[in-house]
PDB file of C-alpha atoms in Angstrom:
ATOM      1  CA  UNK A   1      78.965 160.383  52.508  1.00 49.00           C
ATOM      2  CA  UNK A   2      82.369 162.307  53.532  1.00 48.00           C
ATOM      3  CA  UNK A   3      82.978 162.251  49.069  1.00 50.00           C
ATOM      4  CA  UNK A   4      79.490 164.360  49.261  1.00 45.00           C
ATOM      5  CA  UNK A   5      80.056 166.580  52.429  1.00 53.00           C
ATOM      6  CA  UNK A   6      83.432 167.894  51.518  1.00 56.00           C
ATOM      7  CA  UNK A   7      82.672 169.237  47.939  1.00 51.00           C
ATOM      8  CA  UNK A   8      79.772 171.189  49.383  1.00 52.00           C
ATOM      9  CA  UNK A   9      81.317 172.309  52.376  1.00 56.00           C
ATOM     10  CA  UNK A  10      84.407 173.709  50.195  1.00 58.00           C
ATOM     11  CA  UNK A  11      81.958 175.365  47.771  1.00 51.00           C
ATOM     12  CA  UNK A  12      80.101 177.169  50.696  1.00 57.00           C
ATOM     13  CA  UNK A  13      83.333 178.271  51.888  1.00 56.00           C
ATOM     14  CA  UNK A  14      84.513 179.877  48.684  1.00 56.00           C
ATOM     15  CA  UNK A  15      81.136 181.503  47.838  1.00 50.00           C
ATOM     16  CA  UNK A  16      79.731 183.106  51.122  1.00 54.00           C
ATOM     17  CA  UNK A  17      82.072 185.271  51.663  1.00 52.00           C
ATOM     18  CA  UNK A  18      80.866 187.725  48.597  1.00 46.00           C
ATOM     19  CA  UNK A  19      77.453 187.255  49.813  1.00 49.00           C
ATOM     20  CA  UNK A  20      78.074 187.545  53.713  1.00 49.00           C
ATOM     21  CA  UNK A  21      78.382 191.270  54.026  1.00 63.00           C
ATOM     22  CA  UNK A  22      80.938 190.659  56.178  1.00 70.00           C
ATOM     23  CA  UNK A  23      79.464 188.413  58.554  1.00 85.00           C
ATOM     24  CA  UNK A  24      80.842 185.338  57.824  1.00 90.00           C
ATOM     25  CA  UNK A  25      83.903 183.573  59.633  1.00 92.00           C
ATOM     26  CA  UNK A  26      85.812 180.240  58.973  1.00 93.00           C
ATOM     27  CA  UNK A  27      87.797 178.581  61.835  1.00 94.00           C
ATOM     28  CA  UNK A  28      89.959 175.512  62.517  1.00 96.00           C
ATOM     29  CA  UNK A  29      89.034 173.304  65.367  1.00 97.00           C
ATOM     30  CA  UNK A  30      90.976 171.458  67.256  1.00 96.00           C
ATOM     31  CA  UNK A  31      89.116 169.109  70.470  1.00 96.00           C
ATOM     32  CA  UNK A  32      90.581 167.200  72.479  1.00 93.00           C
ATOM     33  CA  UNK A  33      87.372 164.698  73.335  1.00 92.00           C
ATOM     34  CA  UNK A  34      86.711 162.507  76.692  1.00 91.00           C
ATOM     35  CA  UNK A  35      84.287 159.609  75.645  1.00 91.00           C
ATOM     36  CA  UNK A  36      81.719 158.916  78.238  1.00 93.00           C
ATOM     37  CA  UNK A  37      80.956 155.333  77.655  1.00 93.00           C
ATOM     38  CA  UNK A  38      78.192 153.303  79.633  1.00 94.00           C
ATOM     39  CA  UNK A  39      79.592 150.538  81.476  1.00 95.00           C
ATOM     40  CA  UNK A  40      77.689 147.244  83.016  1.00 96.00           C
ATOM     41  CA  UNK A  41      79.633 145.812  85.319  1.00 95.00           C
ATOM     42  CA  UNK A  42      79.012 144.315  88.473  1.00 93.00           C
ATOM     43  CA  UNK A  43      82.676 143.163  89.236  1.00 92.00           C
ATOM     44  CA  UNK A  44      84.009 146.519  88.572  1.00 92.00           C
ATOM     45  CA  UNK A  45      87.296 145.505  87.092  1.00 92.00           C
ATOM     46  CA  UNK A  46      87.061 147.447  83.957  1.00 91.00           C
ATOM     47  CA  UNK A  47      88.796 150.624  83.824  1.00 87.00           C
ATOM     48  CA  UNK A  48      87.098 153.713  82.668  1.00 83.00           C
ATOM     49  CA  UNK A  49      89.720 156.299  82.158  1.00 82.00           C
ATOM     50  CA  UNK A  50      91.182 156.449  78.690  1.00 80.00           C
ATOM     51  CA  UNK A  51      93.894 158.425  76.753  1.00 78.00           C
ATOM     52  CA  UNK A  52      92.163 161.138  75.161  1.00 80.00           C
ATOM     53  CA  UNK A  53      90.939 161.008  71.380  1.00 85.00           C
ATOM     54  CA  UNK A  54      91.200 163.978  69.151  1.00 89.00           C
ATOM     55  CA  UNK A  55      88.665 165.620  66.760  1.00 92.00           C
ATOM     56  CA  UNK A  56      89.821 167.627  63.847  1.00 94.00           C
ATOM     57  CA  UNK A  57      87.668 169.519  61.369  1.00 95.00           C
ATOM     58  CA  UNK A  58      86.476 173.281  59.811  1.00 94.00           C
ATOM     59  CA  UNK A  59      83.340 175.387  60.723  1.00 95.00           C
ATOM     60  CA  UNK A  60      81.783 177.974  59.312  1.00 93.00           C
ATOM     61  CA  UNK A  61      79.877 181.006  61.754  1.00 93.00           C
ATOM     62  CA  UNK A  62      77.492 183.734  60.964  1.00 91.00           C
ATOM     63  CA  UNK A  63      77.029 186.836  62.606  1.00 91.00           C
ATOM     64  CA  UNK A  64      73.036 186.956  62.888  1.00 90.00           C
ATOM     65  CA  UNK A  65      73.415 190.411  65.541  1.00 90.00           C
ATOM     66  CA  UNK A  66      75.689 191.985  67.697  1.00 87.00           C
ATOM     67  CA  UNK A  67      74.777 189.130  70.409  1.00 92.00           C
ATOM     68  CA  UNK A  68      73.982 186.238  68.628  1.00 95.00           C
ATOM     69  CA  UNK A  69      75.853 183.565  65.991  1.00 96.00           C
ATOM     70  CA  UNK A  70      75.156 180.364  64.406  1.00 95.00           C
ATOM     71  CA  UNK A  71      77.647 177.912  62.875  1.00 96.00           C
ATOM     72  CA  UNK A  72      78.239 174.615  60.946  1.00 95.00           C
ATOM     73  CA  UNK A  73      80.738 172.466  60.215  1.00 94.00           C
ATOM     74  CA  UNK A  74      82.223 168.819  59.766  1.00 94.00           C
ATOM     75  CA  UNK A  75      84.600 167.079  61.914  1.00 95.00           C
ATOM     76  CA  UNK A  76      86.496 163.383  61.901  1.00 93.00           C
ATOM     77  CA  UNK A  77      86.807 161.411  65.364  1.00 91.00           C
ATOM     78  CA  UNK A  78      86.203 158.898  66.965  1.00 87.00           C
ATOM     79  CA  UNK A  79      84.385 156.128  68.816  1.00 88.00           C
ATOM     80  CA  UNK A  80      86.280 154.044  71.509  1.00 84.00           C
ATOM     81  CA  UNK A  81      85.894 149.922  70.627  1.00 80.00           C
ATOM     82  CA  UNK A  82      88.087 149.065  73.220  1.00 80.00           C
ATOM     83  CA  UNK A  83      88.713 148.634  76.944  1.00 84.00           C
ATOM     84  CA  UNK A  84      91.365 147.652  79.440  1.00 85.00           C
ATOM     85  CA  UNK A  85      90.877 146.601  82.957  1.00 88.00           C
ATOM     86  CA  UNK A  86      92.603 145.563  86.217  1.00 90.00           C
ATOM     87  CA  UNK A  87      92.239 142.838  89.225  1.00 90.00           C
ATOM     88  CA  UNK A  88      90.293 145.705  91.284  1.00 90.00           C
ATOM     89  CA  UNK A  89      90.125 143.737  94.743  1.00 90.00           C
ATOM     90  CA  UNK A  90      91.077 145.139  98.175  1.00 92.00           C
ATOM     91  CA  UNK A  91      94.791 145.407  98.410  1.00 92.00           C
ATOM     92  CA  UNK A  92      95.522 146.377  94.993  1.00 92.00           C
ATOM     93  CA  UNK A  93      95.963 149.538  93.319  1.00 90.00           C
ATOM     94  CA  UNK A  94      96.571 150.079  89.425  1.00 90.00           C
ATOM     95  CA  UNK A  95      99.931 151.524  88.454  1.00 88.00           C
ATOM     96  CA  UNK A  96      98.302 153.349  85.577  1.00 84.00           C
ATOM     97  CA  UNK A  97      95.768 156.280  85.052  1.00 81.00           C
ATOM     98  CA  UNK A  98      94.333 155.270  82.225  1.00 80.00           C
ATOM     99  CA  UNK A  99      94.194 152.770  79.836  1.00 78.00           C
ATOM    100  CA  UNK A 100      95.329 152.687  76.180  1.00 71.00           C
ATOM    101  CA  UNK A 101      93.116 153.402  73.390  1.00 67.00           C
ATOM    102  CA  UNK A 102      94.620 151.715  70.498  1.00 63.00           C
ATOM    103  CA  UNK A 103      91.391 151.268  68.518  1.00 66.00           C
ATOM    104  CA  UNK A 104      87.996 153.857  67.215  1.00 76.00           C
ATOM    105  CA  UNK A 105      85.322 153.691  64.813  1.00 81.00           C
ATOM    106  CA  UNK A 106      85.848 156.308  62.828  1.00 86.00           C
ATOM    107  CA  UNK A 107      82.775 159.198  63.079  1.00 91.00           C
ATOM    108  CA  UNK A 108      81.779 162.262  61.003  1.00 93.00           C
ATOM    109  CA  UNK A 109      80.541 164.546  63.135  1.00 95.00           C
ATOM    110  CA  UNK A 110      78.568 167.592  61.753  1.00 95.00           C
ATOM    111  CA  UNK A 111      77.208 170.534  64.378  1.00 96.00           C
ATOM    112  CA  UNK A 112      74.656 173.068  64.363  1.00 96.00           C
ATOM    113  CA  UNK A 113      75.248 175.633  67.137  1.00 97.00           C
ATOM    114  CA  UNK A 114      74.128 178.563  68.369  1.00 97.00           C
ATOM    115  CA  UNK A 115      76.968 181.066  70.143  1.00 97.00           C
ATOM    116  CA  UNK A 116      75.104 183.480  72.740  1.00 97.00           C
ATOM    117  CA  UNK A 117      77.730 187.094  73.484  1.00 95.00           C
ATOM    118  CA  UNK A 118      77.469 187.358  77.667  1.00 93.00           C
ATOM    119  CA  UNK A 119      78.418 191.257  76.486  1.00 89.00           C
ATOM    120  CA  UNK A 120      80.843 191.138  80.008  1.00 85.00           C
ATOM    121  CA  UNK A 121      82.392 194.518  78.318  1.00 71.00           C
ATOM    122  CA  UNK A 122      85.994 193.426  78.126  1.00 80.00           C
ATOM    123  CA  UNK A 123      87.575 194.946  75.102  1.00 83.00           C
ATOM    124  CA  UNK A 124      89.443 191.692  73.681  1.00 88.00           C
ATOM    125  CA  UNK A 125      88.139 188.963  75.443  1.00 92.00           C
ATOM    126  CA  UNK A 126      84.350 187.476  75.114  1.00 92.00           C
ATOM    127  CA  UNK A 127      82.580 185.132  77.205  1.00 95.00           C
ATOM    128  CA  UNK A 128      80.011 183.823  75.581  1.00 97.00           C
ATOM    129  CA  UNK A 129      77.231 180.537  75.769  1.00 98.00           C
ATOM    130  CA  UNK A 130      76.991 177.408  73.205  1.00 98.00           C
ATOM    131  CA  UNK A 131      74.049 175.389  72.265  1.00 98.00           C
ATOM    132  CA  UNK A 132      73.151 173.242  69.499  1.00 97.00           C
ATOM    133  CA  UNK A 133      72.937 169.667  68.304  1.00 97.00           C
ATOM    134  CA  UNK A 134      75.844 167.290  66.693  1.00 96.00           C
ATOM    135  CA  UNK A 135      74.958 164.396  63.711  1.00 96.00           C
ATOM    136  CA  UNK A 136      77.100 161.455  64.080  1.00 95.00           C
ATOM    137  CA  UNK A 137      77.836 158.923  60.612  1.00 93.00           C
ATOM    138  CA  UNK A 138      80.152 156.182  61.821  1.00 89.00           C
ATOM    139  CA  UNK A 139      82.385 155.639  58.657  1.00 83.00           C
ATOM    140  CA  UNK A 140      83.697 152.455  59.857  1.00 74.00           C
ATOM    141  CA  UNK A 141      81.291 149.450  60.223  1.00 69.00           C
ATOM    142  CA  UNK A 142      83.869 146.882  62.061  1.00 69.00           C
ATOM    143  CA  UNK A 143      82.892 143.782  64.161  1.00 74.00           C
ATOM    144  CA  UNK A 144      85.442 143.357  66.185  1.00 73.00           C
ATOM    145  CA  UNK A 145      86.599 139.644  68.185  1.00 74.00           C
ATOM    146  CA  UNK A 146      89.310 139.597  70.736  1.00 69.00           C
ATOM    147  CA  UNK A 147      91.083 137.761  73.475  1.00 67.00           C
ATOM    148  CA  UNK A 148      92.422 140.136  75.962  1.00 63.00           C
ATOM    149  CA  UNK A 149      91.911 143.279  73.763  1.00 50.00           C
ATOM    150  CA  UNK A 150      94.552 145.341  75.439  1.00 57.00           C
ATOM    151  CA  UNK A 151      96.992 144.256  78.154  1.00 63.00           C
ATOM    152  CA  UNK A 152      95.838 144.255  81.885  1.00 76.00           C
ATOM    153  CA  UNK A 153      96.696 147.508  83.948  1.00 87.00           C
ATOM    154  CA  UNK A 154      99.392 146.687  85.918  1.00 87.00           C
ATOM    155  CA  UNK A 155      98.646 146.602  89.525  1.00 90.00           C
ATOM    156  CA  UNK A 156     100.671 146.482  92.885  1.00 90.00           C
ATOM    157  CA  UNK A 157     101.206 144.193  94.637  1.00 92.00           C
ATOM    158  CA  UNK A 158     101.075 141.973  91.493  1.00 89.00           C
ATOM    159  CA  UNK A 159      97.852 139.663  91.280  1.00 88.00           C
ATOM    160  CA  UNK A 160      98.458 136.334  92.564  1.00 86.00           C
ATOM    161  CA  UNK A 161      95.745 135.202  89.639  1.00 86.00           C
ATOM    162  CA  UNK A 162      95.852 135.163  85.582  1.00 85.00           C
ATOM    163  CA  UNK A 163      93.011 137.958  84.545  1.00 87.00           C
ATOM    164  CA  UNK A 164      91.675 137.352  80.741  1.00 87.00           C
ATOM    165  CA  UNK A 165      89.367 138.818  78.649  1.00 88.00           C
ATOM    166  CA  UNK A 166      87.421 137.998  75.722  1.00 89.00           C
ATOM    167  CA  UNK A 167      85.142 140.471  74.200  1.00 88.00           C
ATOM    168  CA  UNK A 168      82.949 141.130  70.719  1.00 88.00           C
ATOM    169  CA  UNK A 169      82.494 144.337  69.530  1.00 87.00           C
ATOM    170  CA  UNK A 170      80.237 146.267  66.640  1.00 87.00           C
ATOM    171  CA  UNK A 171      77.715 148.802  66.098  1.00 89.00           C
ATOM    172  CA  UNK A 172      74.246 149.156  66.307  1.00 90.00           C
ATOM    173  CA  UNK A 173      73.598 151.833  64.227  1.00 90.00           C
ATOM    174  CA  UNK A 174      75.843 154.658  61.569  1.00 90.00           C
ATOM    175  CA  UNK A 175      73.774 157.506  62.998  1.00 93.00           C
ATOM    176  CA  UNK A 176      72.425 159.067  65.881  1.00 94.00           C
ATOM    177  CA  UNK A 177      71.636 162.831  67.101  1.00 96.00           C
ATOM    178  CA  UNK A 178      73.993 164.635  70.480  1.00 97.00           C
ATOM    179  CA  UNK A 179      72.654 167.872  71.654  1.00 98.00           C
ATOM    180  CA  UNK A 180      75.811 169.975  73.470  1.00 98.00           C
ATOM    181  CA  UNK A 181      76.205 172.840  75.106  1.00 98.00           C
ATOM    182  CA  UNK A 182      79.058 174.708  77.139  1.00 98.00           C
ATOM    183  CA  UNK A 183      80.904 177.818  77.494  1.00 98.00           C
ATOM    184  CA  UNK A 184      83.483 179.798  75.545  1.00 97.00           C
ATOM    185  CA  UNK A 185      86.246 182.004  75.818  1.00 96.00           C
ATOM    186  CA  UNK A 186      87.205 184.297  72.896  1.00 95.00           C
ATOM    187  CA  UNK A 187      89.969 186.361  72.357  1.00 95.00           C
ATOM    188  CA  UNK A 188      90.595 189.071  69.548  1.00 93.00           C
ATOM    189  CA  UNK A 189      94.117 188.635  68.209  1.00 93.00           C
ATOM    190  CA  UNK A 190      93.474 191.550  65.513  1.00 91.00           C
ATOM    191  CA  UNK A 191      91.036 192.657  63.156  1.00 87.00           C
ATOM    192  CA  UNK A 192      90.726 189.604  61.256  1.00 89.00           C
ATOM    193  CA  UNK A 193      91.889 186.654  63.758  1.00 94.00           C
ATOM    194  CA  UNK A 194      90.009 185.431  66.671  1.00 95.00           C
ATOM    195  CA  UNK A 195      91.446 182.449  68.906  1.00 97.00           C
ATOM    196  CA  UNK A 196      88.753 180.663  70.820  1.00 97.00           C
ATOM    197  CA  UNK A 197      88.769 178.346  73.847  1.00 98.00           C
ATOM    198  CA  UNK A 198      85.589 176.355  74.147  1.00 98.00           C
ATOM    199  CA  UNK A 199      84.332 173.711  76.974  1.00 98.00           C
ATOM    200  CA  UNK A 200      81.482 171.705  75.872  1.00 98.00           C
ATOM    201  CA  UNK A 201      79.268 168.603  77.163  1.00 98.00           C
ATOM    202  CA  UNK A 202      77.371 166.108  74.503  1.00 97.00           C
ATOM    203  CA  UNK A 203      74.725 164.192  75.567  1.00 98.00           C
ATOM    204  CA  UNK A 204      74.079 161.353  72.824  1.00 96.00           C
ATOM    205  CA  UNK A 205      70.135 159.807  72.137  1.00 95.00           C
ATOM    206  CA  UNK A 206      70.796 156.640  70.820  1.00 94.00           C
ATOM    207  CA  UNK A 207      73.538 154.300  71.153  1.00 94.00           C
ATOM    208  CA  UNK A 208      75.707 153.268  68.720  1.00 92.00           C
ATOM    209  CA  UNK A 209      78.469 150.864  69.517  1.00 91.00           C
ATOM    210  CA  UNK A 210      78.618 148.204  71.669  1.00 92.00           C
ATOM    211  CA  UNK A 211      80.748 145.723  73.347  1.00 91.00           C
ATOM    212  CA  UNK A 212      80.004 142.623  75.146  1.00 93.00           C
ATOM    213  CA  UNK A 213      81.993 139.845  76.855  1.00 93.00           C
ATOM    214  CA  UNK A 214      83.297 138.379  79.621  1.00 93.00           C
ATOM    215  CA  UNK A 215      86.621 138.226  81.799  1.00 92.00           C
ATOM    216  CA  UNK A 216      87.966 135.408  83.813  1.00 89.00           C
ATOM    217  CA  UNK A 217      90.321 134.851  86.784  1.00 87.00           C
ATOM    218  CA  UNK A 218      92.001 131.118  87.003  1.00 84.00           C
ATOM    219  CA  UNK A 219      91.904 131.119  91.021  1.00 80.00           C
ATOM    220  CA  UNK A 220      89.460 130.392  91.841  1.00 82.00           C
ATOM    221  CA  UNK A 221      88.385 129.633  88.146  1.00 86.00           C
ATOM    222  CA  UNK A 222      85.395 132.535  87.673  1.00 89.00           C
ATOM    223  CA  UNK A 223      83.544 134.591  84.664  1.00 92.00           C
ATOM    224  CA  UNK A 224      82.610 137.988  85.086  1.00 93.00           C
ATOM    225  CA  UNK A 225      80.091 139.450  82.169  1.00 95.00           C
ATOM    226  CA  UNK A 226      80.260 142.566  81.281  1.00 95.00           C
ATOM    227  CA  UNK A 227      78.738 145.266  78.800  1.00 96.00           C
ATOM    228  CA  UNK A 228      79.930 148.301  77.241  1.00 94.00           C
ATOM    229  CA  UNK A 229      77.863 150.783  75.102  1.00 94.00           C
ATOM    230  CA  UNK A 230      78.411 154.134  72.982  1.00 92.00           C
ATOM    231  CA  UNK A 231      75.802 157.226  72.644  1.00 93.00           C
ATOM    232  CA  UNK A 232      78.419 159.866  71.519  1.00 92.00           C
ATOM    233  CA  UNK A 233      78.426 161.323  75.100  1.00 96.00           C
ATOM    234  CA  UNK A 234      81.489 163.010  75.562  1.00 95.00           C
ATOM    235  CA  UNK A 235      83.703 166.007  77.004  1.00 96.00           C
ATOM    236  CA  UNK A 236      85.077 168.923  74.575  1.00 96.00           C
ATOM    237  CA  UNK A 237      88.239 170.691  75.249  1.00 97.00           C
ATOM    238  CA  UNK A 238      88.080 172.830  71.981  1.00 97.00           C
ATOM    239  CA  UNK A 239      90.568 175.411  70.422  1.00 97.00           C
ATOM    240  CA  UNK A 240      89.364 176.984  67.280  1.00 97.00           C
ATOM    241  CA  UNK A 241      91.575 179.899  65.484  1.00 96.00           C
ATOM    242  CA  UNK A 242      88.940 181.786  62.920  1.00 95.00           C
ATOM    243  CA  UNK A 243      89.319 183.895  60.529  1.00 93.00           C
ATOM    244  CA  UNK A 244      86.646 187.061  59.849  1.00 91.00           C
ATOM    245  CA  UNK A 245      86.093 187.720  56.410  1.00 84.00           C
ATOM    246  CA  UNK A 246      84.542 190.771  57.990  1.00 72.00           C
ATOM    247  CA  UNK A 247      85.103 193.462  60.234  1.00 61.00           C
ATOM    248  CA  UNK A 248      86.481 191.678  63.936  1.00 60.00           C
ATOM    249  CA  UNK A 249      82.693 191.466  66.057  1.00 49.00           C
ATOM    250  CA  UNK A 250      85.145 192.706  69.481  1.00 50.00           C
ATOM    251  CA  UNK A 251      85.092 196.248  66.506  1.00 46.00           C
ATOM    252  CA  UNK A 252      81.574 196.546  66.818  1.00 45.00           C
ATOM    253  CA  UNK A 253      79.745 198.966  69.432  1.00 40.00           C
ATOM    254  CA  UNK A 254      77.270 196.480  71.393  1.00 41.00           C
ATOM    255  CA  UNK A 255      73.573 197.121  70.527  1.00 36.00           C
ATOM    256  CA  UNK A 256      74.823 198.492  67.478  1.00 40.00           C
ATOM    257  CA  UNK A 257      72.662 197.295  64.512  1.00 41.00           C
ATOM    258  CA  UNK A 258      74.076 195.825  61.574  1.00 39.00           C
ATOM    259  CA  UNK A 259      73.339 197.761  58.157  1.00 42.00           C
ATOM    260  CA  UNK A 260      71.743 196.107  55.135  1.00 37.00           C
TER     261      UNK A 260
END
């Protein structure tokens, strides 16, 4: 799929901006993204914080008005496939904040948004409101078998029991639908360069990796199931630097129409 995608998105790029009339930007995004996983598990000793994954990736956004925008684009992240976990019983603390990620299912994400101008009246910067849905294609398709998975979070005082895990994991499906929305904050470097800060929520539909298993203590000796599953819910800390092909939107009076 990515072998189709990237052709056509590097054609649209080159093409639209003759036919935009101006109205037509291309940005850079960086996000730095918080998976929010869905977790059974009644003993609570899995651990739920992770090191941050990244998404990396191009849009492209049209000025429709002097209020409104819509944009595309393709990204490459990430699904966690891992977790790490921690003798969680009273008297003990983990030394750690979050676990490691050392693992992801690699994910094609491709948005449609709409970008909403508040029109606060500040001459560089723009707060504005973001809406719109997100495709996911898993690229990897990876059943996964492991004993332990990731080393146990350290804990003080130190457990007077061995803690092991055994887990399987693989997904249920390559794609599924995330609506998002969030705010942004936009600032006009010059005429041509805008840098953007964006905070965004996903919400997935349908879920899309999963993880199952068990972890045991050897005193006394005791299993604890567990179950771990995937939606593409997630937190976006987004930067974005774009590029107008057109005049900079900050330029244009508010309420001013666009001419044909």
């Amino acid at each position: 799929m990515a072998r189709v995608i990237f052709p056509i998105f590097f054609a649209i790029i080159v093409s639209l901006p003759a036919i935009s009339q101006g109205r037509l930007a291309i940005g850079f995004d960086v996000a730095n993204r918080k998976e929010l996983r869905n977790y059974i598990d009644p003993q609570g000793y899995l651990h739920n914080r992770y090191t941050p994954l990244f998404a990396l990736g191009g849009v492209l956004n049209y000025r429709i008005s002097d209020r409104w925008e819509i944009e595309s684009g393709i990204y490459e992240t990430s699904f966690h496939e891992t977790i790490s976990y921690y003798y969680k019983e009273p008297g003990y603390r983990p030394l750690n904040a979050t676990g490691w990620q050392v693992n992801g299912l690699r994910t094609l994400q491709i948005p449609l948004r709409a970008v909403y101008d508040l029109n606060l009246g500040f001459k560089r910067l723009s707060f504005n409101v973001v809406g719109g849905v997100s495709l996911y294609n898993l690229t990897s398709n990876i059943n996964r078998w492991g004993e332990t998975g990731l080393s146990p979070i350290p804990v003080y005082p130190r457990p007077p029991v061995n803690l092991d895990l055994y887990y399987q994991s693989y997904p249920l499906r390559k794609r599924s639908l995330a609506f998002e929305g969030g705010v942004e904050l936009r600032y006009q470097l010059s005429n041509r360069m805008d840098l953007i800060y964006r905070y965004t929520r996903l919400v997935g539909t349908r879920e899309m990796n999963k993880m199952i298993g068990y972890y045991s203590i050897d005193n006394p000796p005791t299993q604890y199931e567990f179950e771990v599953t995937s939606k593409g819910s997630a937190i976006h800390n987004t930067f974005s630097l774009r590029y107008n092909f057109g005049k900079n939107s900050k330029n244009i009076p508010k309420y001013e129409k666009f001419e044909d």
